[in-house]
Amino acid sequence: MASYLQMNKEQLTAEFEQVKKEYERLKSLGTVLDMTRGKPGFDQMDECGEIFDLVGNATGFTNCEGTDCRNYGGLDGLIELKYLFSHILGVDHSQIIVGGNSSLNMMFDTIAQGMTHGFGDKPWMLQGGIKFICPCPGYDRHFAITEHFGIEMIPVKNTPNGPDMDIIEELIKDEKVKGMWCVPKYSNPEGITYSDDTVRRLAAMKPAAKDFRIMWDNAYAIHDLYDKGDKLLNIYHECVKNGTEDNIIMFTSSSKITFPGAGVAAEAASPYNVSLLKKRMAFQTIGPDKLNQLRHARMFPNFEVLKKHMKKHANILRPKFEAVINELNKQLAGKEIAEWTNPLGGYFVNLNVRKGCAKRVEQLCAEAGLKLTSVGATYPYGKDPDNSNIRIAPSYPSVDEVKSASVILCCAVRYAALESLL
Amino acid sequence: MASYLQMNKEQLTAEFEQVKKEYERLKSLGTVLDMTRGKPGFDQMDECGEIFDLVGNATGFTNCEGTDCRNYGGLDGLIELKYLFSHILGVDHSQIIVGGNSSLNMMFDTIAQGMTHGFGDKPWMLQGGIKFICPCPGYDRHFAITEHFGIEMIPVKNTPNGPDMDIIEELIKDEKVKGMWCVPKYSNPEGITYSDDTVRRLAAMKPAAKDFRIMWDNAYAIHDLYDKGDKLLNIYHECVKNGTEDNIIMFTSSSKITFPGAGVAAEAASPYNVSLLKKRMAFQTIGPDKLNQLRHARMFPNFEVLKKHMKKHANILRPKFEAVINELNKQLAGKEIAEWTNPLGGYFVNLNVRKGCAKRVEQLCAEAGLKLTSVGATYPYGKDPDNSNIRIAPSYPSVDEVKSASVILCCAVRYAALESLL
């Protein structure tokens, strides 16, 4: 495992010849693989096929409160799911709103509400020139929403403990800074979980803007790959200690528990924020799809059943993640041309290649039949300043496909590094 | 059937004594009935109980294009439903967006998009002082959305042919007037269908505002009570003739076809408008619940099956509507104290009582155990200038309950009229 940085020109040239040959061989295989998105695999979804038998003529349509879920009504969702999501989000069930099939939609609507109605202050749109803190690399769709509404994005680099709090504590002194995106557990794409200290500092923040909101996207709250997963401190409890509970709105969904397109999403917040959110929702809809909620409530009658279900997902996903990590170790360890994470959960492995090489890696992979998440997508405005970050999404393909993809990817990383060194 | 207006004081007093006695008798029955909302009855929903067997392990999850509907993707819905809704909305399937469970939500989002991004012009919110035309009586939730966004509402009284076009053609000369609500078929609450002439005049409009949009809520497009229902002219075709197709956005849903809370909603518009709507949606969500869409696609493989299904609804609803009309005829015909519609479809019977009496009727009904839609709700800002309009929603209760409710209602109408005459 010789470091490329220690090699002389001759050695590098020899290595490059070998890598090129290997790359041409891989290219000739005619692989067609797509690892662009963190989609669950159908093998995971097969694990809850019985959910469809749980609501119908034979089983009835009535929830635990006696509501026939086929008709209108019930703005904020079924009580059973409020209890279930309260375990996931760590707040009282009365603070939970259970919605439709998309937590992203709930986040979009929340930002839209900020723009048109504000959060206790003037609508953001009429304040003008507002900004959002965007820890990065991060989730492209968060950044896309922010950009859609014309909110200026301030990138802040993540540390291994979460976003760089020294910088953030300075930024929030600007009252134009209205909020911040967070994926606090098994973050997209780095797979890091915020440390207790980071959570405490976030909860202690007293931003200049009274209408500042942390968008806490806890998408991977119970998505461990191993029995011993990361533990995320309960930020809401920390906020309550600081009297800052109105600063945070939390989101999650069952998209990666049941079905990505047909799951159930939820948000949670302080009583004040919940009242603001529900006030808007009362104009927006008569209520969510309670039958799909009922399906989920019957599938997961309690949190223990849900956790057991997630172990099945872990068993399916773990070999895929390990296939990536193994190949990264095999081909790249010690070469000093890349760094990667080894997450204990979530949906991504994060790979940082040599500065300036990521786009070339993406291109080499594409030419060999492997589509990766577009380089830069994990940064605000699609611009990775280092041209270094690659998001690996191993969940959707089969283990064998992930192996093939990893071989191509690692070869491309070496190829691009050697090109840049020579 | 003596007209109250022809009676002398003595006759009126005698009549009032009788009516009061009857009212007290009805009150003593201890009725508890709710006719506030146009909710379908469970008997209607029982007609499509088999829909739940159509998606599951046994039947699979793949649509006609080979998409496994469990995963992410497909922003604008399944092709099968685009075709189905194209029959309902009368436009090409390529102009249809199939969404979640609520057309109201689609309307809210469309107005919100106007506020934050506009329709080809400056965002409505930044233009300031914008207005909407609100034909009335109308749907309270339309007015509520408009009010929520701070859009000034201009009430325009409906004629038996739809909104008063003479007035509207004047109003649209103001470029602050950005749109208009329409329920063009079996309107809520009057049950009227816009005449061909009204549709043609709407389609011919050239508003001063280039970003003017008609919100065409065709909620009852195929909701006939009789074999021979009203025919609504295809406004989109008329718009195309006039080059005004960007002026209109159409909505409908299966809320009153399958399930009010768990149906499928759709919108349709010109290619330009569809591109604007989809652009926003691409930020808002990854896609709708395709499994519920697949359920609907399999339940209604073509338009003929759907129309047959709607006949079952008609058979259930017709006796309820006739129970109302019969009682209105029996107690109120010829008395010159009320007017009502006899709609051939939709969800409401409209009753106009003597000016100034509607709130008293509501109160008398409530005291006798019958809850009606809050008087005024059918007008912008909740204000019926005549205090005359009552919306009767007979769909949800049983036929017997509708009969009892109608007896109470008619008695209350006579009571309030006699009070006001004496």
PDB file of C-alpha atoms in Angstrom, chain A residues 37-42 45-46 48-50 52-53 55-57 61 68-72 101-102 104-106 108-109 112 115-117 123 125-126 139 141 144-145 147-150 253 255-256 258-263 279-280 282-292 295 396, chain B residues 37-42 45-46 48-50 52-53 55-57 61 68-72 101-102 104-106 108-109 112 115-117 123 125-126 139 141 144-145 147-150 253 255-256 258-263 279-280 282-292 295 396:
ATOM      1  CA  ARG A  37     -29.654   8.553  -5.026  1.00  0.00           C
ATOM      2  CA  GLY A  38     -30.051   7.086  -1.552  1.00  0.00           C
ATOM      3  CA  LYS A  39     -33.004   4.944  -2.513  1.00  0.00           C
ATOM      4  CA  PRO A  40     -33.918   1.896  -0.441  1.00  0.00           C
ATOM      5  CA  GLY A  41     -33.769  -1.412  -2.259  1.00  0.00           C
ATOM      6  CA  PHE A  42     -36.825  -3.485  -3.070  1.00  0.00           C
ATOM      7  CA  MET A  45     -39.525  -3.090   0.977  1.00  0.00           C
ATOM      8  CA  ASP A  46     -40.353  -6.761   0.655  1.00  0.00           C
ATOM      9  CA  CYS A  48     -43.209  -5.119   4.942  1.00  0.00           C
ATOM     10  CA  GLY A  49     -45.352  -6.562   2.195  1.00  0.00           C
ATOM     11  CA  GLU A  50     -47.946  -7.598   4.773  1.00  0.00           C
ATOM     12  CA  PHE A  52     -51.222  -4.041   2.530  1.00  0.00           C
ATOM     13  CA  ASP A  53     -53.319  -6.716   4.190  1.00  0.00           C
ATOM     14  CA  VAL A  55     -56.332  -2.155   5.925  1.00  0.00           C
ATOM     15  CA  GLY A  56     -59.283  -3.373   3.890  1.00  0.00           C
ATOM     16  CA  ASN A  57     -62.751  -4.819   4.115  1.00  0.00           C
ATOM     17  CA  PHE A  61     -60.896   1.103   8.705  1.00  0.00           C
ATOM     18  CA  ASP A  68     -63.313   5.485  10.370  1.00  0.00           C
ATOM     19  CA  CYS A  69     -60.202   6.615   8.556  1.00  0.00           C
ATOM     20  CA  ARG A  70     -61.837   6.722   5.129  1.00  0.00           C
ATOM     21  CA  ASN A  71     -63.536  10.080   5.589  1.00  0.00           C
ATOM     22  CA  TYR A  72     -62.356  13.682   5.941  1.00  0.00           C
ATOM     23  CA  ASN A 101     -45.844  10.798   2.251  1.00  0.00           C
ATOM     24  CA  SER A 102     -42.991  13.285   2.253  1.00  0.00           C
ATOM     25  CA  LEU A 104     -39.306  17.013   2.293  1.00  0.00           C
ATOM     26  CA  ASN A 105     -42.721  18.444   1.455  1.00  0.00           C
ATOM     27  CA  MET A 106     -43.221  19.345   5.117  1.00  0.00           C
ATOM     28  CA  PHE A 108     -40.691  22.977   1.903  1.00  0.00           C
ATOM     29  CA  ASP A 109     -44.042  24.029   3.363  1.00  0.00           C
ATOM     30  CA  ALA A 112     -42.727  28.619   2.428  1.00  0.00           C
ATOM     31  CA  MET A 115     -41.564  33.351   3.497  1.00  0.00           C
ATOM     32  CA  THR A 116     -45.266  34.247   3.339  1.00  0.00           C
ATOM     33  CA  HIS A 117     -46.239  34.457   7.012  1.00  0.00           C
ATOM     34  CA  PRO A 123     -42.803  37.383   6.714  1.00  0.00           C
ATOM     35  CA  MET A 125     -40.107  37.549   2.068  1.00  0.00           C
ATOM     36  CA  LEU A 126     -40.942  41.079   3.182  1.00  0.00           C
ATOM     37  CA  TYR A 139     -28.432  17.142   1.474  1.00  0.00           C
ATOM     38  CA  ARG A 141     -32.637  18.910  -1.667  1.00  0.00           C
ATOM     39  CA  ALA A 144     -32.447  23.339  -3.461  1.00  0.00           C
ATOM     40  CA  ILE A 145     -35.431  24.469  -1.360  1.00  0.00           C
ATOM     41  CA  GLU A 147     -32.261  28.437  -3.327  1.00  0.00           C
ATOM     42  CA  HIS A 148     -35.809  28.128  -4.738  1.00  0.00           C
ATOM     43  CA  PHE A 149     -36.988  30.728  -2.237  1.00  0.00           C
ATOM     44  CA  GLY A 150     -34.064  33.016  -2.961  1.00  0.00           C
ATOM     45  CA  SER A 253     -40.476   9.953   7.908  1.00  0.00           C
ATOM     46  CA  SER A 255     -39.655   6.650   3.678  1.00  0.00           C
ATOM     47  CA  LYS A 256     -36.710   4.457   4.632  1.00  0.00           C
ATOM     48  CA  THR A 258     -41.651   1.219   4.787  1.00  0.00           C
ATOM     49  CA  PHE A 259     -41.796   2.800   1.317  1.00  0.00           C
ATOM     50  CA  PRO A 260     -39.930   5.798  -0.102  1.00  0.00           C
ATOM     51  CA  GLY A 261     -42.919   6.962  -2.097  1.00  0.00           C
ATOM     52  CA  ALA A 262     -45.721   5.757   0.116  1.00  0.00           C
ATOM     53  CA  GLY A 263     -44.554   6.179   3.684  1.00  0.00           C
ATOM     54  CA  LYS A 279     -52.811  27.273  11.658  1.00  0.00           C
ATOM     55  CA  ARG A 280     -51.332  27.215   8.152  1.00  0.00           C
ATOM     56  CA  ALA A 282     -55.903  24.295   8.424  1.00  0.00           C
ATOM     57  CA  PHE A 283     -56.015  26.419   5.250  1.00  0.00           C
ATOM     58  CA  GLN A 284     -53.914  24.038   3.212  1.00  0.00           C
ATOM     59  CA  THR A 285     -55.702  20.724   3.558  1.00  0.00           C
ATOM     60  CA  ILE A 286     -58.591  18.953   5.211  1.00  0.00           C
ATOM     61  CA  GLY A 287     -56.227  16.263   6.439  1.00  0.00           C
ATOM     62  CA  PRO A 288     -53.635  13.652   5.509  1.00  0.00           C
ATOM     63  CA  ASP A 289     -54.245  10.180   4.065  1.00  0.00           C
ATOM     64  CA  LYS A 290     -55.375   8.492   7.277  1.00  0.00           C
ATOM     65  CA  LEU A 291     -55.734   5.085   5.634  1.00  0.00           C
ATOM     66  CA  ASN A 292     -52.042   4.942   4.868  1.00  0.00           C
ATOM     67  CA  ARG A 295     -51.672   0.803   7.650  1.00  0.00           C
ATOM     68  CA  TYR A 396     -30.332   0.445  -3.905  1.00  0.00           C
TER      69      TYR A 396
ATOM     70  CA  ARG B  37     -69.894  19.584   5.612  1.00  0.00           C
ATOM     71  CA  GLY B  38     -70.321  17.945   2.217  1.00  0.00           C
ATOM     72  CA  LYS B  39     -68.810  14.669   3.322  1.00  0.00           C
ATOM     73  CA  PRO B  40     -69.565  11.480   1.408  1.00  0.00           C
ATOM     74  CA  GLY B  41     -71.337   8.771   3.371  1.00  0.00           C
ATOM     75  CA  PHE B  42     -69.715   5.491   4.317  1.00  0.00           C
ATOM     76  CA  MET B  45     -67.205   4.296   0.303  1.00  0.00           C
ATOM     77  CA  ASP B  46     -68.330   0.726   0.801  1.00  0.00           C
ATOM     78  CA  CYS B  48     -65.074   0.528  -3.516  1.00  0.00           C
ATOM     79  CA  GLY B  49     -63.905  -1.663  -0.674  1.00  0.00           C
ATOM     80  CA  GLU B  50     -62.199  -3.975  -3.170  1.00  0.00           C
ATOM     81  CA  PHE B  52     -57.581  -2.421  -1.041  1.00  0.00           C
ATOM     82  CA  ASP B  53     -57.112  -5.860  -2.554  1.00  0.00           C
ATOM     83  CA  VAL B  55     -52.259  -3.502  -4.439  1.00  0.00           C
ATOM     84  CA  GLY B  56     -50.285  -5.946  -2.326  1.00  0.00           C
ATOM     85  CA  ASN B  57     -47.997  -8.934  -2.457  1.00  0.00           C
ATOM     86  CA  PHE B  61     -46.719  -3.084  -7.327  1.00  0.00           C
ATOM     87  CA  ASP B  68     -42.449  -0.570  -9.164  1.00  0.00           C
ATOM     88  CA  CYS B  69     -44.570   2.050  -7.432  1.00  0.00           C
ATOM     89  CA  ARG B  70     -43.056   1.472  -4.004  1.00  0.00           C
ATOM     90  CA  ASN B  71     -39.903   3.515  -4.584  1.00  0.00           C
ATOM     91  CA  TYR B  72     -39.146   7.198  -5.112  1.00  0.00           C
ATOM     92  CA  ASN B 101     -54.847  13.123  -1.507  1.00  0.00           C
ATOM     93  CA  SER B 102     -56.081  16.702  -1.651  1.00  0.00           C
ATOM     94  CA  LEU B 104     -57.413  21.750  -1.910  1.00  0.00           C
ATOM     95  CA  ASN B 105     -53.720  21.324  -1.083  1.00  0.00           C
ATOM     96  CA  MET B 106     -52.886  21.693  -4.780  1.00  0.00           C
ATOM     97  CA  PHE B 108     -53.232  26.240  -1.765  1.00  0.00           C
ATOM     98  CA  ASP B 109     -49.827  25.423  -3.229  1.00  0.00           C
ATOM     99  CA  ALA B 112     -48.667  30.089  -2.528  1.00  0.00           C
ATOM    100  CA  MET B 115     -47.330  34.716  -3.831  1.00  0.00           C
ATOM    101  CA  THR B 116     -43.674  33.663  -3.647  1.00  0.00           C
ATOM    102  CA  HIS B 117     -42.761  33.184  -7.318  1.00  0.00           C
ATOM    103  CA  PRO B 123     -44.286  37.457  -7.197  1.00  0.00           C
ATOM    104  CA  MET B 125     -46.484  39.134  -2.597  1.00  0.00           C
ATOM    105  CA  LEU B 126     -44.027  41.733  -3.856  1.00  0.00           C
ATOM    106  CA  TYR B 139     -66.747  27.335  -1.243  1.00  0.00           C
ATOM    107  CA  ARG B 141     -62.189  26.912   1.861  1.00  0.00           C
ATOM    108  CA  ALA B 144     -60.136  30.922   3.463  1.00  0.00           C
ATOM    109  CA  ILE B 145     -57.011  30.311   1.348  1.00  0.00           C
ATOM    110  CA  GLU B 147     -57.754  35.419   3.099  1.00  0.00           C
ATOM    111  CA  HIS B 148     -54.822  33.451   4.566  1.00  0.00           C
ATOM    112  CA  PHE B 149     -52.519  34.993   1.966  1.00  0.00           C
ATOM    113  CA  GLY B 150     -53.910  38.472   2.537  1.00  0.00           C
ATOM    114  CA  SER B 253     -59.980  14.809  -7.201  1.00  0.00           C
ATOM    115  CA  SER B 255     -62.279  12.549  -2.836  1.00  0.00           C
ATOM    116  CA  LYS B 256     -65.946  12.080  -3.730  1.00  0.00           C
ATOM    117  CA  THR B 258     -63.278   6.815  -3.662  1.00  0.00           C
ATOM    118  CA  PHE B 259     -62.321   8.261  -0.268  1.00  0.00           C
ATOM    119  CA  PRO B 260     -62.428  11.852   0.994  1.00  0.00           C
ATOM    120  CA  GLY B 261     -59.229  11.468   2.974  1.00  0.00           C
ATOM    121  CA  ALA B 262     -57.433   8.911   0.851  1.00  0.00           C
ATOM    122  CA  GLY B 263     -58.274   9.692  -2.754  1.00  0.00           C
ATOM    123  CA  LYS B 279     -40.717  23.490 -11.538  1.00  0.00           C
ATOM    124  CA  ARG B 280     -41.969  24.329  -8.060  1.00  0.00           C
ATOM    125  CA  ALA B 282     -39.465  19.513  -8.164  1.00  0.00           C
ATOM    126  CA  PHE B 283     -38.286  21.421  -5.081  1.00  0.00           C
ATOM    127  CA  GLN B 284     -41.269  20.500  -2.957  1.00  0.00           C
ATOM    128  CA  THR B 285     -41.375  16.728  -3.143  1.00  0.00           C
ATOM    129  CA  ILE B 286     -39.775  13.667  -4.679  1.00  0.00           C
ATOM    130  CA  GLY B 287     -43.157  12.462  -5.804  1.00  0.00           C
ATOM    131  CA  PRO B 288     -46.707  11.551  -4.789  1.00  0.00           C
ATOM    132  CA  ASP B 289     -47.903   8.304  -3.191  1.00  0.00           C
ATOM    133  CA  LYS B 290     -47.801   6.132  -6.301  1.00  0.00           C
ATOM    134  CA  LEU B 291     -49.169   3.078  -4.496  1.00  0.00           C
ATOM    135  CA  ASN B 292     -52.424   4.833  -3.778  1.00  0.00           C
ATOM    136  CA  ARG B 295     -54.841   1.314  -6.378  1.00  0.00           C
ATOM    137  CA  TYR B 396     -73.356  12.174   4.874  1.00  0.00           C
TER     138      TYR B 396
END
